[in-house]
PDB file of C-alpha atoms and ligand atoms in Angstrom:
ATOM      1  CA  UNK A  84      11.654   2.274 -17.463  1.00 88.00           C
ATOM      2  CA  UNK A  85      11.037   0.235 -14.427  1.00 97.00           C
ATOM      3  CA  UNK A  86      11.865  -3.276 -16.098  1.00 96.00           C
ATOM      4  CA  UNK A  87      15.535  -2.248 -15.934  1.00 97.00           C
ATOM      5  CA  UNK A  88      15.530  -2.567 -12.260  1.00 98.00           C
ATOM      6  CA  UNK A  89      14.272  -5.371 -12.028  1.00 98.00           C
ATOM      7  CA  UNK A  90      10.784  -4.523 -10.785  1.00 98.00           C
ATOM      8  CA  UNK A  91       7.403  -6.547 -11.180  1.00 98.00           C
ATOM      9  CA  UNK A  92       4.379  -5.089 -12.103  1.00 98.00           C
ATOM     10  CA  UNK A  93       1.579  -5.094  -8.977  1.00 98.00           C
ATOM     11  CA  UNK A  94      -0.178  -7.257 -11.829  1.00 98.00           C
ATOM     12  CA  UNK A  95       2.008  -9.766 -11.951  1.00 98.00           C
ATOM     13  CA  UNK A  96       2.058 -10.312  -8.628  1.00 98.00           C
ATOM     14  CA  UNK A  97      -1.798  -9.771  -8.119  1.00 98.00           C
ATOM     15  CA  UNK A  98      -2.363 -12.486 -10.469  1.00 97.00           C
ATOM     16  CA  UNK A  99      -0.429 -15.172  -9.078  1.00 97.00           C
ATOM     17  CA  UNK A 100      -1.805 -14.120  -5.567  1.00 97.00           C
ATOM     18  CA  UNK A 101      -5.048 -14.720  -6.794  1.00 95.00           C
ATOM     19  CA  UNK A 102      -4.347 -17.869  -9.073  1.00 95.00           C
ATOM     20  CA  UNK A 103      -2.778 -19.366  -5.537  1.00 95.00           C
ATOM     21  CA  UNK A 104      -4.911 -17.819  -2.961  1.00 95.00           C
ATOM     22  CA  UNK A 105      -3.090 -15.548  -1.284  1.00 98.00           C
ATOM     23  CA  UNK A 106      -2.744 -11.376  -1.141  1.00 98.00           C
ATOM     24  CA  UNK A 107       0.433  -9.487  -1.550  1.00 98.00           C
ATOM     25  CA  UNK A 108       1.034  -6.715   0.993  1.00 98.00           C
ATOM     26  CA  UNK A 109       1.553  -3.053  -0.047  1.00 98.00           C
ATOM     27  CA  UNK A 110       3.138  -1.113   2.409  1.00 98.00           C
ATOM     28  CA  UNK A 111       4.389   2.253   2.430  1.00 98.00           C
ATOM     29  CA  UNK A 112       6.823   4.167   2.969  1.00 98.00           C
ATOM     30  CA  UNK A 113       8.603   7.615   2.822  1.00 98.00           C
ATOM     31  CA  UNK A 114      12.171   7.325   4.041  1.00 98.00           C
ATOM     32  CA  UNK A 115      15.229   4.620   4.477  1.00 98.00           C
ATOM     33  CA  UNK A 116      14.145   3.122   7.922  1.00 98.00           C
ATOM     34  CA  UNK A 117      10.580   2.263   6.188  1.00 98.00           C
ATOM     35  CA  UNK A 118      11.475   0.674   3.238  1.00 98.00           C
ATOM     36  CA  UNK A 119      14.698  -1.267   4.781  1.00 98.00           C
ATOM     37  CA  UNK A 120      12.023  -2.306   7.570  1.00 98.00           C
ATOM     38  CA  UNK A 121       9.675  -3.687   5.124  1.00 98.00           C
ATOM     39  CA  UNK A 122      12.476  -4.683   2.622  1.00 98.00           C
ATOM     40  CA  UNK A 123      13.817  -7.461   5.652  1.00 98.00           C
ATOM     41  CA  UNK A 124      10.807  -8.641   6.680  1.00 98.00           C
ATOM     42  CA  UNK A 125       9.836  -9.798   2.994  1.00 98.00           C
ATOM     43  CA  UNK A 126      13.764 -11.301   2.865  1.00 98.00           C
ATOM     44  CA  UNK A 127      13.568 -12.916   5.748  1.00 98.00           C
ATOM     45  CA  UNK A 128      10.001 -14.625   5.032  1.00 98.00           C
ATOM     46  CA  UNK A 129      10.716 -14.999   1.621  1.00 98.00           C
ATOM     47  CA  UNK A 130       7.304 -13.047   0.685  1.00 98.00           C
ATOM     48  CA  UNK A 131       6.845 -10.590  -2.194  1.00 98.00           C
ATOM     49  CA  UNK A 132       6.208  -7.486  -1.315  1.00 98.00           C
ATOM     50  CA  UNK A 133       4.725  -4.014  -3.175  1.00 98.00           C
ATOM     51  CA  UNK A 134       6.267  -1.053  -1.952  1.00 98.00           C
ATOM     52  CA  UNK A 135       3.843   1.482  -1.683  1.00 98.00           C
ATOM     53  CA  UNK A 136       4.829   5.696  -2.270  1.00 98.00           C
ATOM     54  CA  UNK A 137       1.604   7.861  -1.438  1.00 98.00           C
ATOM     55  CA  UNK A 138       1.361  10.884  -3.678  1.00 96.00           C
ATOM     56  CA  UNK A 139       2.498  12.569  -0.394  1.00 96.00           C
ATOM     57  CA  UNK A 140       5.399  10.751   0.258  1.00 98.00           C
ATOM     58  CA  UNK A 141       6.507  11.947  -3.184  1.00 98.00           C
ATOM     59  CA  UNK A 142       5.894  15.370  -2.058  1.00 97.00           C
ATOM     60  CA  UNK A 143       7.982  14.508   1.419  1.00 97.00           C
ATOM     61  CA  UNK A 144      10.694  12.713  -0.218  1.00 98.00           C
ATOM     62  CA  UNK A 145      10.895  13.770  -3.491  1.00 98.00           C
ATOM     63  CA  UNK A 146       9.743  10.928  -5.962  1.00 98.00           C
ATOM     64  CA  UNK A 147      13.747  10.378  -7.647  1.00 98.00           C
ATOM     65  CA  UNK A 148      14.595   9.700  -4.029  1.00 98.00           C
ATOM     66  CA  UNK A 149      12.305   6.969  -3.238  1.00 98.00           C
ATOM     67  CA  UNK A 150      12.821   5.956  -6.737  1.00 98.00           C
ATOM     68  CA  UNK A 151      16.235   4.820  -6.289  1.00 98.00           C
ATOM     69  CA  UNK A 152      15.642   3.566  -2.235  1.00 98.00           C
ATOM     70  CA  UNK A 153      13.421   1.484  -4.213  1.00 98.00           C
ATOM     71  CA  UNK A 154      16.260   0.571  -6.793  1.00 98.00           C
ATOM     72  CA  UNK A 155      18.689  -0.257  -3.315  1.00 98.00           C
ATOM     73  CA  UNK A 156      16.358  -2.316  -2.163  1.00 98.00           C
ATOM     74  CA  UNK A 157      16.439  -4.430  -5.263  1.00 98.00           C
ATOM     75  CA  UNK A 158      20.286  -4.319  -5.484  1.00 98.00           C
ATOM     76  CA  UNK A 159      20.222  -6.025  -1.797  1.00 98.00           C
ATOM     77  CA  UNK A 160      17.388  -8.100  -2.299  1.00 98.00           C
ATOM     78  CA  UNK A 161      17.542  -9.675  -5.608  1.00 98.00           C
ATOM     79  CA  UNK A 162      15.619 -12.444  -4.449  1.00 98.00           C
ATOM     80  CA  UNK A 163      12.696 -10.812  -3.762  1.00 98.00           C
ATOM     81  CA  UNK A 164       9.874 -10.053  -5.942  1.00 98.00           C
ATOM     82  CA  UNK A 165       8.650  -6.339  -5.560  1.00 98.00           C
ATOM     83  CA  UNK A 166       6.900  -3.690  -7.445  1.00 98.00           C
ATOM     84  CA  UNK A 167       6.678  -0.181  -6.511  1.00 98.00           C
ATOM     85  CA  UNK A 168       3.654   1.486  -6.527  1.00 98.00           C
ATOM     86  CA  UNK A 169       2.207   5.019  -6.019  1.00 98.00           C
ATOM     87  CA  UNK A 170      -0.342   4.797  -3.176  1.00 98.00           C
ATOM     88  CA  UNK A 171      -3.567   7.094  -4.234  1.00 97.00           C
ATOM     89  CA  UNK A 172      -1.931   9.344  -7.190  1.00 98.00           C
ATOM     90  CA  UNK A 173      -4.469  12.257  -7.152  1.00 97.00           C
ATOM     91  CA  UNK A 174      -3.784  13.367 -10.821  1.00 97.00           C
ATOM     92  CA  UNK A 175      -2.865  12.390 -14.604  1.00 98.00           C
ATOM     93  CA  UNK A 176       0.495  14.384 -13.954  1.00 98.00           C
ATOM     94  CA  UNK A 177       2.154  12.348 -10.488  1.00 98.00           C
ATOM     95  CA  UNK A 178       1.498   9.163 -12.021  1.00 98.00           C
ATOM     96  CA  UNK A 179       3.056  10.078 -14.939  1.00 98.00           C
ATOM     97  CA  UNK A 180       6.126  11.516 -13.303  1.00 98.00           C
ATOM     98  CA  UNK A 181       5.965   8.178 -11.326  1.00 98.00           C
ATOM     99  CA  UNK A 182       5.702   6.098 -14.647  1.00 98.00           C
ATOM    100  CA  UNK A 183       8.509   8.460 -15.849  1.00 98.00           C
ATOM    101  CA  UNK A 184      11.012   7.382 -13.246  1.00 98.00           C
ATOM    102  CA  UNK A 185      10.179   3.693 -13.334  1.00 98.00           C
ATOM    103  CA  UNK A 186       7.691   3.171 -10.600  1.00 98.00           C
ATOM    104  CA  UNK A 187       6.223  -0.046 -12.153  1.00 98.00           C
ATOM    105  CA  UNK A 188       2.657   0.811 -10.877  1.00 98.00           C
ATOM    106  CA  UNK A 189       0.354   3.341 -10.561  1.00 98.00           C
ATOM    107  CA  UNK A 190      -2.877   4.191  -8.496  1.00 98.00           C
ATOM    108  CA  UNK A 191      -4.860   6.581  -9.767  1.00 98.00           C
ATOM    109  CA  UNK A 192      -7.701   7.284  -6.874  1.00 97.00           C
ATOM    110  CA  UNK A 193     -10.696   9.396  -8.600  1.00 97.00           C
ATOM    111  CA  UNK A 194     -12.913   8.114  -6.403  1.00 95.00           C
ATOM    112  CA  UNK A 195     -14.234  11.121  -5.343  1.00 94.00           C
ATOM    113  CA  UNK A 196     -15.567  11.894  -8.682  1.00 96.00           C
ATOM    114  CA  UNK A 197     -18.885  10.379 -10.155  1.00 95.00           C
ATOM    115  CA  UNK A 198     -18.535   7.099 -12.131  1.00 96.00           C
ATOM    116  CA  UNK A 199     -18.082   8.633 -16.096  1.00 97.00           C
ATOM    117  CA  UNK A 200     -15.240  10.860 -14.317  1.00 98.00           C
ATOM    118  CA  UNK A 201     -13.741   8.400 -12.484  1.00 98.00           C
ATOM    119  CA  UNK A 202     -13.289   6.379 -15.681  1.00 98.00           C
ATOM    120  CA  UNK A 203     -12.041   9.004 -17.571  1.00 98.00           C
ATOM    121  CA  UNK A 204      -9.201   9.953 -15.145  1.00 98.00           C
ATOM    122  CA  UNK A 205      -8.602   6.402 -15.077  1.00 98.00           C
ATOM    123  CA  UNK A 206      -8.915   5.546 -18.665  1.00 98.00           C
ATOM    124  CA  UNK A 207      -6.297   8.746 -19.200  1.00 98.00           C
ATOM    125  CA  UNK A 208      -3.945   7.221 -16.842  1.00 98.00           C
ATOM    126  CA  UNK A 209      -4.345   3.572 -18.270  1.00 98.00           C
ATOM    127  CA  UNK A 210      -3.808   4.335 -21.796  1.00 98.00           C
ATOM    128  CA  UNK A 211      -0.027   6.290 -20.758  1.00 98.00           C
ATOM    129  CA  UNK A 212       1.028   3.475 -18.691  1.00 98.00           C
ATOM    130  CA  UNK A 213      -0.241   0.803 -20.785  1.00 98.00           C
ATOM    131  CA  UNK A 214       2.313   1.936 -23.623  1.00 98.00           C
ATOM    132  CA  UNK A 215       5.406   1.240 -21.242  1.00 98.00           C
ATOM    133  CA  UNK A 216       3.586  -1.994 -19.467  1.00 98.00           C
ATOM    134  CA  UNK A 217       2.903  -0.435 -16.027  1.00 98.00           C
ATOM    135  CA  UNK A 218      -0.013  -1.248 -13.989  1.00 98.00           C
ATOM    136  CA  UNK A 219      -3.166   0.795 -12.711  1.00 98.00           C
ATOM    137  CA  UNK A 220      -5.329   0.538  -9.908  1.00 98.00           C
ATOM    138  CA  UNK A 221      -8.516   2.249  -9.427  1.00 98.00           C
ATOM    139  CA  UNK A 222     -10.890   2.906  -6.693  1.00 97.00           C
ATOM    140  CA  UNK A 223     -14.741   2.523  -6.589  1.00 97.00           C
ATOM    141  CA  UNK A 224     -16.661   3.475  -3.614  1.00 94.00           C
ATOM    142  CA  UNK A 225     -14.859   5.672  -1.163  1.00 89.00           C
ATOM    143  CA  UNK A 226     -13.009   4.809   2.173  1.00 88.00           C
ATOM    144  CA  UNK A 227     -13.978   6.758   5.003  1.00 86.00           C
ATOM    145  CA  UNK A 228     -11.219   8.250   7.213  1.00 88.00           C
ATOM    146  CA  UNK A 229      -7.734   9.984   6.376  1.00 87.00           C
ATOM    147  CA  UNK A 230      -4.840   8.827   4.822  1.00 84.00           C
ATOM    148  CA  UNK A 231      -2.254  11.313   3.471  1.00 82.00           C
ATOM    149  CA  UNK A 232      -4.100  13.999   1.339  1.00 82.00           C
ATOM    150  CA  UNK A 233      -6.894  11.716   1.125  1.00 85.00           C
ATOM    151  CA  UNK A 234     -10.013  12.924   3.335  1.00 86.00           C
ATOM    152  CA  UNK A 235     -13.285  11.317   3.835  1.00 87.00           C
ATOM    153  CA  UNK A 236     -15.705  11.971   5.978  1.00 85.00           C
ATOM    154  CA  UNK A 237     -18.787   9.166   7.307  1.00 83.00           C
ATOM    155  CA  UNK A 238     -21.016  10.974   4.934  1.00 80.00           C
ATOM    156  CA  UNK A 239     -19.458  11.361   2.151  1.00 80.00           C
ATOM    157  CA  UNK A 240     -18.207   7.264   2.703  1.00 84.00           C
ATOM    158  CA  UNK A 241     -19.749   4.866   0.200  1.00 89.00           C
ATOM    159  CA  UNK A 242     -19.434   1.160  -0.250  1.00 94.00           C
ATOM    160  CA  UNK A 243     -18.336  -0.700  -3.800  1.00 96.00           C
ATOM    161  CA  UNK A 244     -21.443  -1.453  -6.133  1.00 95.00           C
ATOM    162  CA  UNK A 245     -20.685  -4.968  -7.708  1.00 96.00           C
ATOM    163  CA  UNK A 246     -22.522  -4.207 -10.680  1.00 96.00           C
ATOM    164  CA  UNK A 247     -20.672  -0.536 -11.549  1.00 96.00           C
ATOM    165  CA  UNK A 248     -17.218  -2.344 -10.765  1.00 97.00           C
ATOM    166  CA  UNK A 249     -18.259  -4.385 -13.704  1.00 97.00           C
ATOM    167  CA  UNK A 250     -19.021  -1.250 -15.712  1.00 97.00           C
ATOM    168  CA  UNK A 251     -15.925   0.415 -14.059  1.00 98.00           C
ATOM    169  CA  UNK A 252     -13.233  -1.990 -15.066  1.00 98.00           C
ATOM    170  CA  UNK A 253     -14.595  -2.747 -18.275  1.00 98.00           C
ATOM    171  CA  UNK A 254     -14.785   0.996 -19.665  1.00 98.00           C
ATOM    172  CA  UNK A 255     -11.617   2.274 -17.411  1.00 98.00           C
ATOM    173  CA  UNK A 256      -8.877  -0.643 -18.694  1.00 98.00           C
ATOM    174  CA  UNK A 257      -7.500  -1.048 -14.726  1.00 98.00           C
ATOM    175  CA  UNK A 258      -5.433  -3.667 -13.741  1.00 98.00           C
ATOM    176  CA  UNK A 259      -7.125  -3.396 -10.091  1.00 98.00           C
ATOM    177  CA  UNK A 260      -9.675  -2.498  -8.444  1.00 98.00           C
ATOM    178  CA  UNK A 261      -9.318  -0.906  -4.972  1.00 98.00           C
ATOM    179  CA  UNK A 262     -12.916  -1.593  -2.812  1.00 97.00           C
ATOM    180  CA  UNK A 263     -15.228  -0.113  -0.499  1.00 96.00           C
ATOM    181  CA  UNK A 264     -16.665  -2.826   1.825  1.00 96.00           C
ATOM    182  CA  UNK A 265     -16.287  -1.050   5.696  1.00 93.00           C
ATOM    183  CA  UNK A 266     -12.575  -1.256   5.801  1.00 94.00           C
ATOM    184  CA  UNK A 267     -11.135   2.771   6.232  1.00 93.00           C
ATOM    185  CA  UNK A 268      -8.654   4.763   6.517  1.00 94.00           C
ATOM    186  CA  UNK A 269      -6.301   5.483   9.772  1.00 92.00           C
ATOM    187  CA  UNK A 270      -7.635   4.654  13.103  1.00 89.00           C
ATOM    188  CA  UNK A 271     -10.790   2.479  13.268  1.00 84.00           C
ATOM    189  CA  UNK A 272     -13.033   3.209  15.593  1.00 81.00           C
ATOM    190  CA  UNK A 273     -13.921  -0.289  17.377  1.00 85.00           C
ATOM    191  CA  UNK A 274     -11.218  -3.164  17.563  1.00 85.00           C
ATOM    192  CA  UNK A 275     -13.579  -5.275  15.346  1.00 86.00           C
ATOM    193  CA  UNK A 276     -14.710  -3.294  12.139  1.00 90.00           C
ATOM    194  CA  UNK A 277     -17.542  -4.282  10.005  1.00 91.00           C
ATOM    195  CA  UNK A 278     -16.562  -6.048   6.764  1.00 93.00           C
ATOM    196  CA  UNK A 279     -19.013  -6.937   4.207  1.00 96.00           C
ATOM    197  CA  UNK A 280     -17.745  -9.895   3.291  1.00 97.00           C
ATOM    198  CA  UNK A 281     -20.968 -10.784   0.961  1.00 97.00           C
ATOM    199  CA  UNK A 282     -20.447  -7.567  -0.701  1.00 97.00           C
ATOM    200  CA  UNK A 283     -16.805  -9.024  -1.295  1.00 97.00           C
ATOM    201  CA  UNK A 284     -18.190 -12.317  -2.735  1.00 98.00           C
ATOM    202  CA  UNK A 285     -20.925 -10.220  -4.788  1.00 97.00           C
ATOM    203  CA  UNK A 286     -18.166  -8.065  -6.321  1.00 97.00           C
ATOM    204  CA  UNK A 287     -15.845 -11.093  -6.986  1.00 97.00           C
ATOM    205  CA  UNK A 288     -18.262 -13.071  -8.786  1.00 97.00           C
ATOM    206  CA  UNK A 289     -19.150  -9.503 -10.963  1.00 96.00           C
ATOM    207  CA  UNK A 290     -15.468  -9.294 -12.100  1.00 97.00           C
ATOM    208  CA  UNK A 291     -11.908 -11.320 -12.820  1.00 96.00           C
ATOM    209  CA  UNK A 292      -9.957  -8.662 -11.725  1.00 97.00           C
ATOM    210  CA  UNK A 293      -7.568  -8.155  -8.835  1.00 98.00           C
ATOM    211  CA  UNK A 294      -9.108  -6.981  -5.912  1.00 98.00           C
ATOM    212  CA  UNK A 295      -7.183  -4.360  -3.550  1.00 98.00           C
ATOM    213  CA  UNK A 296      -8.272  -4.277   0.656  1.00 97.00           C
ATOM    214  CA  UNK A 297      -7.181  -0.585   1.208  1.00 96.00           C
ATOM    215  CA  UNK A 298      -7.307   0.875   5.090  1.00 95.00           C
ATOM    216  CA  UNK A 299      -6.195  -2.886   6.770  1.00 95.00           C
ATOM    217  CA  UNK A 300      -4.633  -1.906   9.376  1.00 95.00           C
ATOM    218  CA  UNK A 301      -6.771  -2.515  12.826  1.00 94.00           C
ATOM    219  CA  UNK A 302      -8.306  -5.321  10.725  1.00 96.00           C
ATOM    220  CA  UNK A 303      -8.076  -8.575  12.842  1.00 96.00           C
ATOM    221  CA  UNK A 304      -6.263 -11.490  11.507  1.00 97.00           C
ATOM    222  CA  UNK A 305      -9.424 -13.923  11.059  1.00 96.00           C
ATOM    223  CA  UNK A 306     -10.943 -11.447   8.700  1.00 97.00           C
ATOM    224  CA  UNK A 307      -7.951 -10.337   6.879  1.00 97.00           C
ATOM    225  CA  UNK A 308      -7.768 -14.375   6.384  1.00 97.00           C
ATOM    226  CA  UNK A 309     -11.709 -14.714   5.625  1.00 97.00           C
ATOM    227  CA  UNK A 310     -10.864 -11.489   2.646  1.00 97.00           C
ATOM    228  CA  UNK A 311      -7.969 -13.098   0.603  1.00 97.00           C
ATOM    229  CA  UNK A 312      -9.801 -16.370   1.214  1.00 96.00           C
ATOM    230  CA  UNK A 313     -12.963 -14.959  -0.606  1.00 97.00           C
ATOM    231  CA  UNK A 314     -10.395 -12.976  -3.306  1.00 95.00           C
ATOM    232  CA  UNK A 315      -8.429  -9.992  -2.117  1.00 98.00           C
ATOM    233  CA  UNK A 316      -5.509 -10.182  -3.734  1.00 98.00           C
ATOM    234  CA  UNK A 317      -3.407  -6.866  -2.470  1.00 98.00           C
ATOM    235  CA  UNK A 318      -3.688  -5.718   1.499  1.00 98.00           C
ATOM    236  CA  UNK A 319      -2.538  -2.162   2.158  1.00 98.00           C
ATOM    237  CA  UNK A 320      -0.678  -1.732   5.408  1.00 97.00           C
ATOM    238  CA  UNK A 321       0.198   2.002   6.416  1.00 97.00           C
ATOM    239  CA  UNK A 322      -0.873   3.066   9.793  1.00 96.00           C
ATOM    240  CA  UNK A 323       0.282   0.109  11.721  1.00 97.00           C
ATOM    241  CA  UNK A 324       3.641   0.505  10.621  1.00 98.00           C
ATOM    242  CA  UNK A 325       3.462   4.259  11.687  1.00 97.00           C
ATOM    243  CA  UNK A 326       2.257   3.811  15.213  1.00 97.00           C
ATOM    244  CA  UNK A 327       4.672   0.870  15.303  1.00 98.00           C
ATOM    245  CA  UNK A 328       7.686   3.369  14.468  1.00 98.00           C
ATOM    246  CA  UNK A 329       6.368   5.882  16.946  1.00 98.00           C
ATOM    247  CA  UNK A 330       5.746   4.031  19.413  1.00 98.00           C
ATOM    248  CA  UNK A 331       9.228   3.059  19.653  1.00 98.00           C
ATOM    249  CA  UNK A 332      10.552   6.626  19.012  1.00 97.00           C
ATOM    250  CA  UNK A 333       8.714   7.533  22.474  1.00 97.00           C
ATOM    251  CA  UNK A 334      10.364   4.702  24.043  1.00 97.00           C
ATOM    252  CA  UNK A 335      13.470   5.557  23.569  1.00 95.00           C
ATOM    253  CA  UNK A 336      13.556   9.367  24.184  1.00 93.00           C
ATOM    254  CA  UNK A 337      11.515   8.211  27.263  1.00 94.00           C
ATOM    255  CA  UNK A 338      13.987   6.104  28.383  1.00 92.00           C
ATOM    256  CA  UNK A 339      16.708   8.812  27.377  1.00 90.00           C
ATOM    257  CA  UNK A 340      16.160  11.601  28.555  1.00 87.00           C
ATOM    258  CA  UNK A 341      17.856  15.244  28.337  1.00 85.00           C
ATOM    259  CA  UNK A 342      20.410  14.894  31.876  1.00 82.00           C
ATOM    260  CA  UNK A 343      22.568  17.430  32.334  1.00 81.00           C
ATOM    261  CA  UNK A 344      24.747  15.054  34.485  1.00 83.00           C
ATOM    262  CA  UNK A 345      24.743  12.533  31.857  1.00 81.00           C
ATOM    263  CA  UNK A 346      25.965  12.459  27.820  1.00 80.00           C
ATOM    264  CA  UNK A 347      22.511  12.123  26.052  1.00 85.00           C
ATOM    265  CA  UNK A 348      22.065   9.568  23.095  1.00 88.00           C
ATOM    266  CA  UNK A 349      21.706  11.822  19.726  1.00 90.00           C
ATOM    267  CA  UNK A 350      22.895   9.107  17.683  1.00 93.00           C
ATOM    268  CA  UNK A 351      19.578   8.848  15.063  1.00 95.00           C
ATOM    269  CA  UNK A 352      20.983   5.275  13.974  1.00 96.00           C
ATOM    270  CA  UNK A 353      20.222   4.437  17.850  1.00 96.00           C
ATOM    271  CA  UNK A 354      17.105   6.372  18.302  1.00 96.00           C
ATOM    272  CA  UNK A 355      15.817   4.809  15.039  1.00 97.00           C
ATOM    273  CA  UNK A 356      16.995   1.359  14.989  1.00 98.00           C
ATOM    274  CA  UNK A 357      14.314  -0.049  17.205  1.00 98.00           C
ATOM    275  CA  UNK A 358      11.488   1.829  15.202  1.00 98.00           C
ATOM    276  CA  UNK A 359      12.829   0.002  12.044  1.00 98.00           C
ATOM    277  CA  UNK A 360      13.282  -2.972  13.585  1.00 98.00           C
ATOM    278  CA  UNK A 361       9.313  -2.824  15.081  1.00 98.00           C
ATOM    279  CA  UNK A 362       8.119  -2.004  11.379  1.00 98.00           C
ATOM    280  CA  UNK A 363       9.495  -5.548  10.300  1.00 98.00           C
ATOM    281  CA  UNK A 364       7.874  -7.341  12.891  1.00 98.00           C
ATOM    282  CA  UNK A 365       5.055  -5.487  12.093  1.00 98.00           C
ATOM    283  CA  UNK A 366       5.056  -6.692   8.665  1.00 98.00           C
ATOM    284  CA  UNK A 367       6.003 -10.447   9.562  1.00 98.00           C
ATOM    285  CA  UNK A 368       2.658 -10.718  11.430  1.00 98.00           C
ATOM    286  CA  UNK A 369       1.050  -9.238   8.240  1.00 98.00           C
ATOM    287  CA  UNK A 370       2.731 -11.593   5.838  1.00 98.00           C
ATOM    288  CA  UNK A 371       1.738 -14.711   7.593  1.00 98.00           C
ATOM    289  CA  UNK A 372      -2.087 -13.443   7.936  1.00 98.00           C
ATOM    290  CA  UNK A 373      -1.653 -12.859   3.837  1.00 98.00           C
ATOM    291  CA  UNK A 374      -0.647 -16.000   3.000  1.00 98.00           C
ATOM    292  CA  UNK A 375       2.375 -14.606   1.033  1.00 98.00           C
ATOM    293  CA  UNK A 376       5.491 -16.648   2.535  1.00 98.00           C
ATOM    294  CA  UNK A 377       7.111 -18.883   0.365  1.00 98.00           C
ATOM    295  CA  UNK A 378       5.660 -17.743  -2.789  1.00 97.00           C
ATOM    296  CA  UNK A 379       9.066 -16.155  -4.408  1.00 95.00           C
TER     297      UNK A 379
HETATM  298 ZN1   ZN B 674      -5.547   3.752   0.695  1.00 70.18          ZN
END
């Protein structure tokens, strides 16, 4: 379904990212102003770019809808090179409705089931979107923090075990493998988290697959560089972008506010323009810490 709009597969990109070095951003998003906001900065910087739906965007937008903002942005930007991708699909049935409408790949995240069950759900979801060529990433280990419907506490948290990923991939078929090294979801904590970066090595020496960072935002920029140095091949990016967006809807109903001697702005091109406009800068920044410029 999806090769009719001229979508790539997260795969195809992975694999040239890793062949050449670099990682391909995923970032989401859940209305217009997101994906034209992410959509420009990839344009502009010549970068491809994997647009990421969460299984609750789909719920939020309605998956058709996103579907075919997806399908615009192609239209406009035939240029660039872009897949879209469900973000942490929670069941066999979304990423089948996704496959269904021509998202070109699919994450199914059973992390929080034990290893056999994990590779089941996986193996399930490989084996549907194999037969129409669409990609699959999985997750091993589990992120701690909160992203969407996904909810993990410290305790429950558990890092990526180089030796099961082997085990993982090889019984599951996935395309990808999402990992667990001390990156997390949402806010982190301190302004430098903790990334086991021999953990990283250890895993990519264990398998040949693409490797997905997950929960990068609030990573600094040396070791987002050190991660697709070592072999990350596919950076999610979600809750920069948000604060980004709200931070400049604050602005400007702070520096607008309700006067009854005044005409008030209501216009939500005006009131959103500078939100969409910080999500691309956002995004730029990311891009050039990827290493993905230049590579359409
Ligand atoms: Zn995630």
């Amino acid at each position: 379904m999806f090769k009719k709009y001229g979508f790539k597969t997260t795969k195809e990109l992975e694999v040239k990212a890793t062949k050449e070095n670099y990682a391909v951003g995923a970032f989401n998003f859940n209305n217009l102003e997101q994906i034209l906001g992410i959509i420009k900065a990839a344009a502009e910087l010549n970068s491809p770019v994997i647009l990421a739906a969460s299984h609750g965007a789909t719920k939020y937008a309605g998956t058709i809808f996103l579907v075919h903002l997806a399908i615009a942005a192609k239209k406009k930007f035939p240029n660039v090179e872009m897949a879209l991708h469900l973000d942490h699909g929670l069941d066999f049935s979304k990423c089948k409705e996704c496959i269904d409408l021509g998202f070109s790949s699919v994450m199914i995240d059973a992390s929080k089931y034990p290893l056999e069950e994990n590779i089941k759900k996986c193996k399930e979801v490989v084996e549907y979107a194999h037969k129409f060529g669409v990609s699959v990433e999985g997750e091993l280990g589990r992120l701690y923090g909160v992203e969407d419907e996904v909810n993990v506490s410290e305790a429950e948290s558990a890092m990526t075990d180089p030796k099961e990923a082997e085990i993982f991939i090889e019984k599951s078929g996935i395309d990808s493998l999402a990992i667990s090294i001390g990156n997390s979801h949402g806010l982190y904590k301190t302004d430098n988290p903790f990334i086991d970066f021999e953990r990283l090595k250890e895993i990519k020496d264990c398998v040949s697959t693409p490797l997905v960072l997950h929960g990068a935002s609030g990573i600094p920029e040396d070791s987002i560089r050190k991660a697709c140095k070592i072999g990350i091949s596919k950076v999610n990016i979600d809750t920069e972008c948000r604060l980004a967006f709200r931070r400049e809807i604050d602005k400007f109903i702070h520096s607008n506010p309700f006067d009854d001697h005044k005409p008030i702005t209501y216009d939500p091109r005006k009131i959103l323009t500078p939100a969409l406009e910080s999500i691309t800068e956002v995004i730029k920044m990311k891009i050039k810490w990827f290493g993905s410029g230049n590579k359409l």
